[in-house]
JSON list of C-alpha atoms in Angstrom, two decimals:
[
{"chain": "A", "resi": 1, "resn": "UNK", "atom": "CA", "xyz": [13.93, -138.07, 21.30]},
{"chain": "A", "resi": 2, "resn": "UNK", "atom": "CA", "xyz": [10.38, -138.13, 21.71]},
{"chain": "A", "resi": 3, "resn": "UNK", "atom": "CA", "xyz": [9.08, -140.67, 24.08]},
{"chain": "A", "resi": 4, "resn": "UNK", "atom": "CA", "xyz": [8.26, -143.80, 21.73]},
{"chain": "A", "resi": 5, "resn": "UNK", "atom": "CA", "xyz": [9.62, -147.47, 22.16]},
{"chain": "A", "resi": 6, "resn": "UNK", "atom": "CA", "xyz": [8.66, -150.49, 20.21]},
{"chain": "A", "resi": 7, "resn": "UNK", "atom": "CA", "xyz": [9.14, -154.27, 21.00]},
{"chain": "A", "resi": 8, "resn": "UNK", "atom": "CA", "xyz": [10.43, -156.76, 20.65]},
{"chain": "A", "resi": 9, "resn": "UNK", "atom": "CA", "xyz": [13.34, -154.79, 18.79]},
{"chain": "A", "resi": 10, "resn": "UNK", "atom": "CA", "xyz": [14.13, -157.83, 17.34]},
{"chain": "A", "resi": 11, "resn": "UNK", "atom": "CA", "xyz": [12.00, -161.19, 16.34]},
{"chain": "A", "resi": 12, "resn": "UNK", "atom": "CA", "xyz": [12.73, -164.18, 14.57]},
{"chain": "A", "resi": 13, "resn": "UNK", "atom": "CA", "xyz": [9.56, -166.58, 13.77]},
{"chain": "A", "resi": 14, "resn": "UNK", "atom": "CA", "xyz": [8.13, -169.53, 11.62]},
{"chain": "A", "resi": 15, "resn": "UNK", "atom": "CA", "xyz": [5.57, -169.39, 8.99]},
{"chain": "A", "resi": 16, "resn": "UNK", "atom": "CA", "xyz": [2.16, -169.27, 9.99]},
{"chain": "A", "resi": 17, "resn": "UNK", "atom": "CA", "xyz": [2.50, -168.00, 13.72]},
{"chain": "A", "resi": 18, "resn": "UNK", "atom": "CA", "xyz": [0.77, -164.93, 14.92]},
{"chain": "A", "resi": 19, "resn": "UNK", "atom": "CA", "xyz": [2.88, -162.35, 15.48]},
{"chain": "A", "resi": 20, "resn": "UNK", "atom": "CA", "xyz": [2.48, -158.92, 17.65]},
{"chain": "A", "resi": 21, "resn": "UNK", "atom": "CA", "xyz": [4.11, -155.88, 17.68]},
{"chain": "A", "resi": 22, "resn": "UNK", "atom": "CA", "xyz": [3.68, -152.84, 20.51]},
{"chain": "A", "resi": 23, "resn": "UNK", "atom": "CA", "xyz": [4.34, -149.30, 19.84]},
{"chain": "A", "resi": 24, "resn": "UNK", "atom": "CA", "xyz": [4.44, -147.23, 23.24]},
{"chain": "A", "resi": 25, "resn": "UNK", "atom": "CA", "xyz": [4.41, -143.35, 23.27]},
{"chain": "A", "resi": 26, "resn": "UNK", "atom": "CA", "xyz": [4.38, -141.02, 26.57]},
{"chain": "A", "resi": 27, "resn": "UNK", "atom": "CA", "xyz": [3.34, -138.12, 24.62]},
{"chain": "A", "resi": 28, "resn": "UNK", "atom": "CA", "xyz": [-0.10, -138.47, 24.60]},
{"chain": "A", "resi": 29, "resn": "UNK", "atom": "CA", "xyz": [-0.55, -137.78, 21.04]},
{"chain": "A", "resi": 30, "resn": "UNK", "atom": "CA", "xyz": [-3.63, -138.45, 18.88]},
{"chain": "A", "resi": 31, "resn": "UNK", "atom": "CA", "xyz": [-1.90, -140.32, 15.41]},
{"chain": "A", "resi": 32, "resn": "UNK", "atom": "CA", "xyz": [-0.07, -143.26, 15.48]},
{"chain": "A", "resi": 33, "resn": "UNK", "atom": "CA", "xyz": [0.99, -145.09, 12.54]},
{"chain": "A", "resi": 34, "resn": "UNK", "atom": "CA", "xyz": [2.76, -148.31, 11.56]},
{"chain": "A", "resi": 35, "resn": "UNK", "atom": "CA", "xyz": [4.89, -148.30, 8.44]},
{"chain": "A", "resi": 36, "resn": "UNK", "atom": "CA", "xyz": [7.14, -151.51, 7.12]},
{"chain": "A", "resi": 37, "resn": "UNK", "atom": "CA", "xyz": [10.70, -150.71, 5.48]},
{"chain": "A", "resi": 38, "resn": "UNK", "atom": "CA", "xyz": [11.78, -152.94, 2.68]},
{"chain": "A", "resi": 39, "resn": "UNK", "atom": "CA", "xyz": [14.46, -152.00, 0.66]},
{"chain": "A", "resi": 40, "resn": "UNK", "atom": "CA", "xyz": [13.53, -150.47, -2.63]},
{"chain": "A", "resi": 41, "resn": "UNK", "atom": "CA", "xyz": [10.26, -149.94, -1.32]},
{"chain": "A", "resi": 42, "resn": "UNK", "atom": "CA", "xyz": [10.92, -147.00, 1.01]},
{"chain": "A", "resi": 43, "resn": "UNK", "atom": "CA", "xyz": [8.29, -146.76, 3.85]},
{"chain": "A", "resi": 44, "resn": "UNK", "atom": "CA", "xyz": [4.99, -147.73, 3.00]},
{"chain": "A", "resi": 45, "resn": "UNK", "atom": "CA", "xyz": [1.84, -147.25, 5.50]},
{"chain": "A", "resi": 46, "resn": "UNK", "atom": "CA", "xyz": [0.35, -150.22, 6.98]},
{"chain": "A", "resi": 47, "resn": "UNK", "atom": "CA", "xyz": [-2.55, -148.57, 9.43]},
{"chain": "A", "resi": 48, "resn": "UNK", "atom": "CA", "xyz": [-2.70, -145.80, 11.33]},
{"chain": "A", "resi": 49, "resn": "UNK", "atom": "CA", "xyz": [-5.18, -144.77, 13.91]},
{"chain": "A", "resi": 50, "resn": "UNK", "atom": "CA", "xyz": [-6.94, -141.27, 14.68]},
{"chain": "A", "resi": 51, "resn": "UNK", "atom": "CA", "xyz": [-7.75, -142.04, 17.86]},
{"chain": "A", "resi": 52, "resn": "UNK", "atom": "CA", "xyz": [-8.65, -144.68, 20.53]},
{"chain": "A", "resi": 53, "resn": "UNK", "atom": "CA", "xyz": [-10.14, -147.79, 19.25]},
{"chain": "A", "resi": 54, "resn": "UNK", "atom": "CA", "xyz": [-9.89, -145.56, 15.67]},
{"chain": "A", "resi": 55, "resn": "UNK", "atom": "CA", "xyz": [-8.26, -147.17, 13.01]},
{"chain": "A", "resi": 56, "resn": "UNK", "atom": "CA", "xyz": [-7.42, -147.01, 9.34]},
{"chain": "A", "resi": 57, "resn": "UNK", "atom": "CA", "xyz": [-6.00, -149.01, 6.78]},
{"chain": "A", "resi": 58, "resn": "UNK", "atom": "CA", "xyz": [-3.34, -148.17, 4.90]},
{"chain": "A", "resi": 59, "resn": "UNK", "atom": "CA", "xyz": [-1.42, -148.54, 1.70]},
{"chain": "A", "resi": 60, "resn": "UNK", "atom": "CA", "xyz": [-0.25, -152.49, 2.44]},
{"chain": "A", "resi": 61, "resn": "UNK", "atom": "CA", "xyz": [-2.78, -153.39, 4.63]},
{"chain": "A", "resi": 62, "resn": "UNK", "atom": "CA", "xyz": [-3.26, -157.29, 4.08]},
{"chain": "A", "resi": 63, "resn": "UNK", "atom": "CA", "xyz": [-1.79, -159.33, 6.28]},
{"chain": "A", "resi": 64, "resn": "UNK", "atom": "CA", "xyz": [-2.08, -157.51, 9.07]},
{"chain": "A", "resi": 65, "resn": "UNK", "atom": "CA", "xyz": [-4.63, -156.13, 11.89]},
{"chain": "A", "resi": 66, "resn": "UNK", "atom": "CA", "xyz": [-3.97, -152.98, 14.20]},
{"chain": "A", "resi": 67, "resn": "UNK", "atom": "CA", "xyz": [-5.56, -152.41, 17.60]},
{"chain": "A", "resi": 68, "resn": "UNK", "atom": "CA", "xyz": [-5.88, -149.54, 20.33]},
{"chain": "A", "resi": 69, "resn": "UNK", "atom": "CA", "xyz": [-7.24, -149.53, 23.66]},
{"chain": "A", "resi": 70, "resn": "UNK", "atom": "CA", "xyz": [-5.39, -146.78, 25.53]},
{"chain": "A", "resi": 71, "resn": "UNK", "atom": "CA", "xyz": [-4.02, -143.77, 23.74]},
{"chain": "A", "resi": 72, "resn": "UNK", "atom": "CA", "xyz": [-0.22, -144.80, 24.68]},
{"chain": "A", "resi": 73, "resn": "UNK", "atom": "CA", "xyz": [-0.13, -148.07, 22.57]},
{"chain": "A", "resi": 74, "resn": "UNK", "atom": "CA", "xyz": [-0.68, -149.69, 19.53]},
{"chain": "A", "resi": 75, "resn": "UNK", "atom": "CA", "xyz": [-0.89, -152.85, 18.49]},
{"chain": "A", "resi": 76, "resn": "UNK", "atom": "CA", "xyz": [0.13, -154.49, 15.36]},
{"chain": "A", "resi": 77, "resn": "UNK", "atom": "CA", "xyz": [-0.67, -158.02, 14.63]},
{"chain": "A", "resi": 78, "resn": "UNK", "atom": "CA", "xyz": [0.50, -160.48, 12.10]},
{"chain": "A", "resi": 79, "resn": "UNK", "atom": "CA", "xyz": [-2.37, -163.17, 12.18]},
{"chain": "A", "resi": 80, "resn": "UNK", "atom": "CA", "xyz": [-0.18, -165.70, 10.62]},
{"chain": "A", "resi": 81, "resn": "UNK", "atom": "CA", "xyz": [3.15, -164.48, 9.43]},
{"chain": "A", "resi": 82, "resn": "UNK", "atom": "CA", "xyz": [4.27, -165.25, 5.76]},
{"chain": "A", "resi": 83, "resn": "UNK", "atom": "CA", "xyz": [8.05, -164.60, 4.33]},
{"chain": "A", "resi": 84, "resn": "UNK", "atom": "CA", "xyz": [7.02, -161.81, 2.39]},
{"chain": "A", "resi": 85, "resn": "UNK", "atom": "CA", "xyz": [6.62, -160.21, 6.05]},
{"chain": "A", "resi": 86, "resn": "UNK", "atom": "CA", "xyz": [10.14, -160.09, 6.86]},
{"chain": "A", "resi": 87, "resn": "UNK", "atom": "CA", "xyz": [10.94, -156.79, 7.15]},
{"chain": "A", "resi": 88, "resn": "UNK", "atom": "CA", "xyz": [11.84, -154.08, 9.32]},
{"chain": "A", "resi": 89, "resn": "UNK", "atom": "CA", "xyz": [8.51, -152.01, 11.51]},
{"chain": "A", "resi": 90, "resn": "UNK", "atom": "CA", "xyz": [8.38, -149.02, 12.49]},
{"chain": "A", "resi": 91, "resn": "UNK", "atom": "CA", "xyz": [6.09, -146.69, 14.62]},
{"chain": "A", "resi": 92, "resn": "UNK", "atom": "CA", "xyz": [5.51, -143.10, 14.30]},
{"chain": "A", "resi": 93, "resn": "UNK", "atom": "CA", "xyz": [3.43, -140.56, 16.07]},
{"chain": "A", "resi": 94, "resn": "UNK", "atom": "CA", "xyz": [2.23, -137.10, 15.50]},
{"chain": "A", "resi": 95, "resn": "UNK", "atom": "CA", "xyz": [0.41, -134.90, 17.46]},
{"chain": "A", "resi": 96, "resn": "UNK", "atom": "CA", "xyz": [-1.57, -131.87, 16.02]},
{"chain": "A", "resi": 97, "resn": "UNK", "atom": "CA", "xyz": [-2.47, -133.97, 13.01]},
{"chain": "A", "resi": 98, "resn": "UNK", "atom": "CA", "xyz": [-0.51, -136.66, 10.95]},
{"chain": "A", "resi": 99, "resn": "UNK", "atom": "CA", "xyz": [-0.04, -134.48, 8.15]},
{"chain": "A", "resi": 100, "resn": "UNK", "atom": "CA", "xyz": [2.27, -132.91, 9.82]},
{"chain": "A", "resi": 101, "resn": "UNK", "atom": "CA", "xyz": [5.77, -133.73, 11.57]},
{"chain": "A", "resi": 102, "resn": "UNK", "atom": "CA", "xyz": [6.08, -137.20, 12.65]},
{"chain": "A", "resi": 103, "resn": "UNK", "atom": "CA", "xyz": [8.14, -139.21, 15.18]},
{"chain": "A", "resi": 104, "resn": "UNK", "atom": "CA", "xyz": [9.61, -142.54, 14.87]},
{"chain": "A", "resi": 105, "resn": "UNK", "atom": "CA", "xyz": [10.42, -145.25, 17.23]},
{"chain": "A", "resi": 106, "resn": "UNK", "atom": "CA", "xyz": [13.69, -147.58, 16.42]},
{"chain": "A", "resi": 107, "resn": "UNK", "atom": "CA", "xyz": [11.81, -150.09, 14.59]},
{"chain": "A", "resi": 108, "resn": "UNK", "atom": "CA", "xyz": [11.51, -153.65, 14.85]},
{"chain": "A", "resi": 109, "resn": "UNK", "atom": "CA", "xyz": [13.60, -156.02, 12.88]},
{"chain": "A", "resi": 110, "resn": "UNK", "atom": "CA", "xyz": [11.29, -159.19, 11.83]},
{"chain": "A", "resi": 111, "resn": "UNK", "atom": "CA", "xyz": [12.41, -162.44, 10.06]},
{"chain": "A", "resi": 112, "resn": "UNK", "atom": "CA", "xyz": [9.84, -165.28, 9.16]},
{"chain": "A", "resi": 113, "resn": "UNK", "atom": "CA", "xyz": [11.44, -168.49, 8.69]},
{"chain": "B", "resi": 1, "resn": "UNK", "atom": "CA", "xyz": [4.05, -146.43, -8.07]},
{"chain": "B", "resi": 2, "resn": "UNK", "atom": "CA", "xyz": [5.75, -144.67, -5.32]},
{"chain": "B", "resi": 3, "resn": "UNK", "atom": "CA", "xyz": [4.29, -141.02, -4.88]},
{"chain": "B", "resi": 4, "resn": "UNK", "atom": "CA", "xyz": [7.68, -139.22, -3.84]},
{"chain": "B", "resi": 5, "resn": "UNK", "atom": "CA", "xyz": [10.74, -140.40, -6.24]},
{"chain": "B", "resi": 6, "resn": "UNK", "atom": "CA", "xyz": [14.11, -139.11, -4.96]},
{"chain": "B", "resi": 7, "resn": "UNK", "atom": "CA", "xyz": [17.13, -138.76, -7.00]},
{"chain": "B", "resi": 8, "resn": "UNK", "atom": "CA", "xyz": [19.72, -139.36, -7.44]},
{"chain": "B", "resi": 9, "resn": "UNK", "atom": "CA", "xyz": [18.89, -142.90, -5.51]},
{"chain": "B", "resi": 10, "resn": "UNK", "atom": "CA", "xyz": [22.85, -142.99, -4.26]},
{"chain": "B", "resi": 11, "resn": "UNK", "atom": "CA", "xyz": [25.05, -139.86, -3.81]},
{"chain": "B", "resi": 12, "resn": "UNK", "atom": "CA", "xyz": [28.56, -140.10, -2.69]},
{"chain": "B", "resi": 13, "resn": "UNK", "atom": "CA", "xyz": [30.90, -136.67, -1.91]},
{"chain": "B", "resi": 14, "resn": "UNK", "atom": "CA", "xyz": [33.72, -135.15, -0.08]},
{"chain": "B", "resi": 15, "resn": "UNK", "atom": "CA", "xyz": [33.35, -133.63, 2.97]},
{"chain": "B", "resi": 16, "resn": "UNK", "atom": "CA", "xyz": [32.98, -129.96, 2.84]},
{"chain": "B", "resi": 17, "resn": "UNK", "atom": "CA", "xyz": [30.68, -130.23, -0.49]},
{"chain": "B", "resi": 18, "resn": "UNK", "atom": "CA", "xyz": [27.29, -128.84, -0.88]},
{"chain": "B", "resi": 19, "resn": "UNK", "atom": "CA", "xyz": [24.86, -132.61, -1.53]},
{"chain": "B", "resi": 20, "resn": "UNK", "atom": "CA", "xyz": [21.81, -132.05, -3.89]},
{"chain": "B", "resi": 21, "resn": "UNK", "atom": "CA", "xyz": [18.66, -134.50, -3.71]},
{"chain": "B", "resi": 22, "resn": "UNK", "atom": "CA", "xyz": [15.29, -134.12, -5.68]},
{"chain": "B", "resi": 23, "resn": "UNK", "atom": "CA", "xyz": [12.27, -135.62, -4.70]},
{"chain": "B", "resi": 24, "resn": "UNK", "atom": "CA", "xyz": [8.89, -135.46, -7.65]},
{"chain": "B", "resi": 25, "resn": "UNK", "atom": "CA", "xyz": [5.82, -136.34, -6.24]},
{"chain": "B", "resi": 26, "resn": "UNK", "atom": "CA", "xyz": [2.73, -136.92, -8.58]},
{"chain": "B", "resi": 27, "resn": "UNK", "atom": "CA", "xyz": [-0.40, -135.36, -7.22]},
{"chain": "B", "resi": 28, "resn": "UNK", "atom": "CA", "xyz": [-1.40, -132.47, -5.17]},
{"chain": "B", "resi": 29, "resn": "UNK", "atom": "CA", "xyz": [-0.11, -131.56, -2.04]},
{"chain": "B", "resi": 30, "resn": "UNK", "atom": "CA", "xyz": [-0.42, -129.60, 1.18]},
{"chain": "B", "resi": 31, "resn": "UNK", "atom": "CA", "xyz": [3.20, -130.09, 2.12]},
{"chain": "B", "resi": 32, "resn": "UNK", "atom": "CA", "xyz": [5.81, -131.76, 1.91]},
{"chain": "B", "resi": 33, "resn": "UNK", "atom": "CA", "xyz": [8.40, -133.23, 4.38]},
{"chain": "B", "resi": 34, "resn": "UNK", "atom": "CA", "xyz": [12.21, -134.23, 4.38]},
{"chain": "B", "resi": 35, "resn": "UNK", "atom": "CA", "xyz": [13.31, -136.99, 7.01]},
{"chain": "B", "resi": 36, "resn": "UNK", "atom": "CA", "xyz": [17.00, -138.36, 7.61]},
{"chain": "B", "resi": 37, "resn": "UNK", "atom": "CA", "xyz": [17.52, -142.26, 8.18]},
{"chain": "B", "resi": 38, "resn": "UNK", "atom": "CA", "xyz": [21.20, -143.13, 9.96]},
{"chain": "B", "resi": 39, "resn": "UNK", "atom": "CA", "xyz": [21.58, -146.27, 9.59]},
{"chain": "B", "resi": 40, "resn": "UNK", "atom": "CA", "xyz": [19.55, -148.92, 11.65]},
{"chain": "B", "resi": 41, "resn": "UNK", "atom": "CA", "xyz": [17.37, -145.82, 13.55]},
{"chain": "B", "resi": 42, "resn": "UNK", "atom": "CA", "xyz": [14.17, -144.37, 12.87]},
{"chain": "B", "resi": 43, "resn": "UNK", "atom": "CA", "xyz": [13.35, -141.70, 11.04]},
{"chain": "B", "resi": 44, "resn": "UNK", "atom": "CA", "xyz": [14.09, -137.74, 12.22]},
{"chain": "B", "resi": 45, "resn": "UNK", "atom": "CA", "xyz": [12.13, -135.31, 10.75]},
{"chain": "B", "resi": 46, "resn": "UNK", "atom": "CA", "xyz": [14.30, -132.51, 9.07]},
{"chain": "B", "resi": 47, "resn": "UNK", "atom": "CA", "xyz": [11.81, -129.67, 7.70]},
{"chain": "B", "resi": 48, "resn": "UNK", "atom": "CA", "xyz": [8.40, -129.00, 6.36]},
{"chain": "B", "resi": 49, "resn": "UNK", "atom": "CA", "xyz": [7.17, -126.68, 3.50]},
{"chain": "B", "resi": 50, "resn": "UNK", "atom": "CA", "xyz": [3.91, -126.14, 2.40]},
{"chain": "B", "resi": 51, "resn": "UNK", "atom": "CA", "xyz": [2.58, -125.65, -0.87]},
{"chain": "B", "resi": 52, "resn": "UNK", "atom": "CA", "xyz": [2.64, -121.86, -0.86]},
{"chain": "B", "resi": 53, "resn": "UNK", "atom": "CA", "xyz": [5.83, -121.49, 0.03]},
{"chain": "B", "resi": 54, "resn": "UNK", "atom": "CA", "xyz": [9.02, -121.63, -2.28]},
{"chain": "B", "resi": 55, "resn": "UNK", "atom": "CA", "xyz": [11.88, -121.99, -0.20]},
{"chain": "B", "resi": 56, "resn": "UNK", "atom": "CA", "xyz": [12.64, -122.83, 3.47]},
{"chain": "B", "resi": 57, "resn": "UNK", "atom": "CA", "xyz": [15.90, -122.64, 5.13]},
{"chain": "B", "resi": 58, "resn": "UNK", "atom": "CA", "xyz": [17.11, -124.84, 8.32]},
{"chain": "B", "resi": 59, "resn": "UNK", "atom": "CA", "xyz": [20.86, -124.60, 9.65]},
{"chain": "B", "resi": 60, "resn": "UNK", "atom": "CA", "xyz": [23.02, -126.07, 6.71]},
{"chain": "B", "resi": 61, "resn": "UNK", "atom": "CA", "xyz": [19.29, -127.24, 4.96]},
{"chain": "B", "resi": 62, "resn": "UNK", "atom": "CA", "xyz": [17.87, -125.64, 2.07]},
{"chain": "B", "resi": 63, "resn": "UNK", "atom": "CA", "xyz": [14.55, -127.03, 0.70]},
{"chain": "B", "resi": 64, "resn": "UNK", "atom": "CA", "xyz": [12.91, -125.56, -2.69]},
{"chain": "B", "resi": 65, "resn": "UNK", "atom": "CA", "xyz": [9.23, -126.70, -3.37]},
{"chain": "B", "resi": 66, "resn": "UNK", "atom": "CA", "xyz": [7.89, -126.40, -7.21]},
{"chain": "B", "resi": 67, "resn": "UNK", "atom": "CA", "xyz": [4.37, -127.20, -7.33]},
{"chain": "B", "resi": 68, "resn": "UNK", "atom": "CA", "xyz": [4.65, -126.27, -10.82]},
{"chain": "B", "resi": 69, "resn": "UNK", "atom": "CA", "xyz": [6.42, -129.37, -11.28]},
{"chain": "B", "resi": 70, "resn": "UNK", "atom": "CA", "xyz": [5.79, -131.31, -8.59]},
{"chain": "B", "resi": 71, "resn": "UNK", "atom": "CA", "xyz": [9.27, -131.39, -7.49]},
{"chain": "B", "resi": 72, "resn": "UNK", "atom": "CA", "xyz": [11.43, -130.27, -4.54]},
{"chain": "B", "resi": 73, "resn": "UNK", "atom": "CA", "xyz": [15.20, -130.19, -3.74]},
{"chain": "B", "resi": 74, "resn": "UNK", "atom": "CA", "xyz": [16.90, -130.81, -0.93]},
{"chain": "B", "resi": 75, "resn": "UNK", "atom": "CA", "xyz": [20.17, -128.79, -0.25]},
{"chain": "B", "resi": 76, "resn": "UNK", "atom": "CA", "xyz": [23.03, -129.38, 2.39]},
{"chain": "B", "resi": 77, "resn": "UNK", "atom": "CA", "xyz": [25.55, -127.38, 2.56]},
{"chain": "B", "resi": 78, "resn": "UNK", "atom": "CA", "xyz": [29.08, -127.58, 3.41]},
{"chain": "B", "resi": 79, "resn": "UNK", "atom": "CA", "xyz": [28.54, -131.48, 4.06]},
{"chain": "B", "resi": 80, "resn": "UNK", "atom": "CA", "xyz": [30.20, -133.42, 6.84]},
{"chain": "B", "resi": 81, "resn": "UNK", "atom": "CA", "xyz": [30.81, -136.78, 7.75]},
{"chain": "B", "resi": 82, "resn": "UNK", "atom": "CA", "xyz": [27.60, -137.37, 10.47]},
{"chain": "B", "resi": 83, "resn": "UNK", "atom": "CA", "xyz": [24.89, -136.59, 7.18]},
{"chain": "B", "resi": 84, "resn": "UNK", "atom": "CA", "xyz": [25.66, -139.76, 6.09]},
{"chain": "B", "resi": 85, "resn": "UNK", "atom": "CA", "xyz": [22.48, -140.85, 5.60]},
{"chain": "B", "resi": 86, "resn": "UNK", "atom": "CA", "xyz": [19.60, -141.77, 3.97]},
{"chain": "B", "resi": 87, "resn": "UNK", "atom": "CA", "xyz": [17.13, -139.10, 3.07]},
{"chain": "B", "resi": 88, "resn": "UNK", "atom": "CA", "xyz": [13.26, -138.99, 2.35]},
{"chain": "B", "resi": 89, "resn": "UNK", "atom": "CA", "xyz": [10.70, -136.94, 1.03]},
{"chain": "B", "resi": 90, "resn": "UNK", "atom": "CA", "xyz": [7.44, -137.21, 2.49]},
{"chain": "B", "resi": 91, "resn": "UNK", "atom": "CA", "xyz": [4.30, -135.56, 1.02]},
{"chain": "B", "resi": 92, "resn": "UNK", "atom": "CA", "xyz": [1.11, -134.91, 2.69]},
{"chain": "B", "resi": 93, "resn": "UNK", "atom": "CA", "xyz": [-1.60, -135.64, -0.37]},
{"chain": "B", "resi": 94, "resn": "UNK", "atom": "CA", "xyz": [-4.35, -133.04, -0.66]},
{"chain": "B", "resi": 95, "resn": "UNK", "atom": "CA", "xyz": [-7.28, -135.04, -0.02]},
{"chain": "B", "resi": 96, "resn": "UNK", "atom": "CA", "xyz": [-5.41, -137.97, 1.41]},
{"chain": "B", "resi": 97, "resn": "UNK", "atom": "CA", "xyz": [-6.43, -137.91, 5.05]},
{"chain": "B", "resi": 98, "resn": "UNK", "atom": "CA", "xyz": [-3.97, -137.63, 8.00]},
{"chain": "B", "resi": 99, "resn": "UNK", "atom": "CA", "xyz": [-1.10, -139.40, 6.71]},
{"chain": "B", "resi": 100, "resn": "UNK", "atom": "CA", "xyz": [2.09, -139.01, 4.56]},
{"chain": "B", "resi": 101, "resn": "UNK", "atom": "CA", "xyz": [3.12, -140.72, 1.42]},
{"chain": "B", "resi": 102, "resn": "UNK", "atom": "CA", "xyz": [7.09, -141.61, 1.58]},
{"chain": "B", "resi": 103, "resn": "UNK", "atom": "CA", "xyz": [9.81, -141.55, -1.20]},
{"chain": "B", "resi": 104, "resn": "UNK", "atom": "CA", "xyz": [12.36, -144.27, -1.41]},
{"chain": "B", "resi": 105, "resn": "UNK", "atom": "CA", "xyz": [14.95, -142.04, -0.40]},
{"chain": "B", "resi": 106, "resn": "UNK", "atom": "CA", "xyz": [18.48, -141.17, -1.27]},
{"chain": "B", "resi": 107, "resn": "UNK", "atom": "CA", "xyz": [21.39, -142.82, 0.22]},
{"chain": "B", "resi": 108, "resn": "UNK", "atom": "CA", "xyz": [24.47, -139.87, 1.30]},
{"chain": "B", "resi": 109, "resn": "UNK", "atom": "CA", "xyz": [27.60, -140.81, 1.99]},
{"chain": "B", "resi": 110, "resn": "UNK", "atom": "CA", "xyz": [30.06, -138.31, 2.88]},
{"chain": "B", "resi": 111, "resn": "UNK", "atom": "CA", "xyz": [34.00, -139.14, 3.03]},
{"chain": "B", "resi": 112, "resn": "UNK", "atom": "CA", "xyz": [36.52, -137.51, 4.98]}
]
């Protein structure tokens, strides 16, 4: 498995908390993404980042905020957490460029009461 | 709208059988990408084909690409009971930056 861990693996909190979410690699690559998993919905692209302190949205952006300060981690924040961001997270890294094969962490399981 | 549809969205078959899934994507592509889901894990990525290429073959895998159609097909052959799974297309939009685009996958289950 390539070297990528997320926690908490599992997080249960109320409405309108702030809520954060670490992705660590030990492969030193470039991409890193964050993708939530509903079902029905498959995985859909939250942001990603090309580099350090370089970030993108993606396709359900709102909600949430993304940082990186070292190429090993990234950070996804929920600045006040709704219902509608229950869900499952996961992480995903690529090396050569995120186009191209990508590798997951376990994911993080995340209920809003 | 999703840009990868698989199909059929549930597949159930004896072990032993060959398991079919389609996945039709909407716009242009560089290449496109088939990942398995067990349950309650992440993602593992299976095999990648670009858009000039027709077929690829893995192991047991055998993936088609039509750009004609926008459409690919997922083969596994002589099934067994660990590809229980859930399986997604992936496409890599031309023009879409470094990043993939995600089906909603098929869900395999394959009885002894």
């Amino acid at each position: 498995d390539a070297g990528i861990t997320q926690s908490p693996r599992h997080k249960v909190t109320e409405t309108g908390t702030p809520v954060t979410l670490r992705c660590h690699q030990t492969e030193n690559h470039r991409y890193m993404y964050w993708y939530r998993q509903d079902p029905g919905h498959g995985l859909r692209l939250i942001h990603y980042s090309y580099g350090v302190k370089d970030t993108d949205k993606g396709e359900v952006s709102d909600g949430y905020s993304v940082s990186r300060s070292k190429t090993e981690d990234f950070l996804l924040t929920l600045e006040s957490a709704t219902s509608s961001q229950t869900s499952v997270y996961f992480c995903a890294i690529s090396g050569t460029s995120g186009s191209y094969e990508q590798y997951f962490g376990p994911g993080t399981r995340l209920t809003v009461t | 709208s999703q840009q990868g549809e698989e199909d059929p969205q549930a597949l159930s078959i004896q072990e032993g059988e060959n398991a079919t899934m389609n996945c039709s994507y909407k716009t242009s592509i560089n290449n496109l990408q088939w990942y398995r889901q067990n349950s309650g894990r992440g993602l593992v990525h299976l095999i990648l084909i670009r858009s000039n290429e027709r077929e690829k073959h893995s192991g047991r895998l055998r993936v088609t690409l039509d750009t004609s159609k926008k459409s690919s097909s997922l083969l596994i052959t002589a099934s067994r009971a660990a590809d229980t799974a859930s399986y997604f297309c992936a496409t890599d939009i031309t023009g879409g930056g470094n990043k993939l685009t995600f089906g909603t996958g098929t869900q395999l289950k394959v009885e002894l």
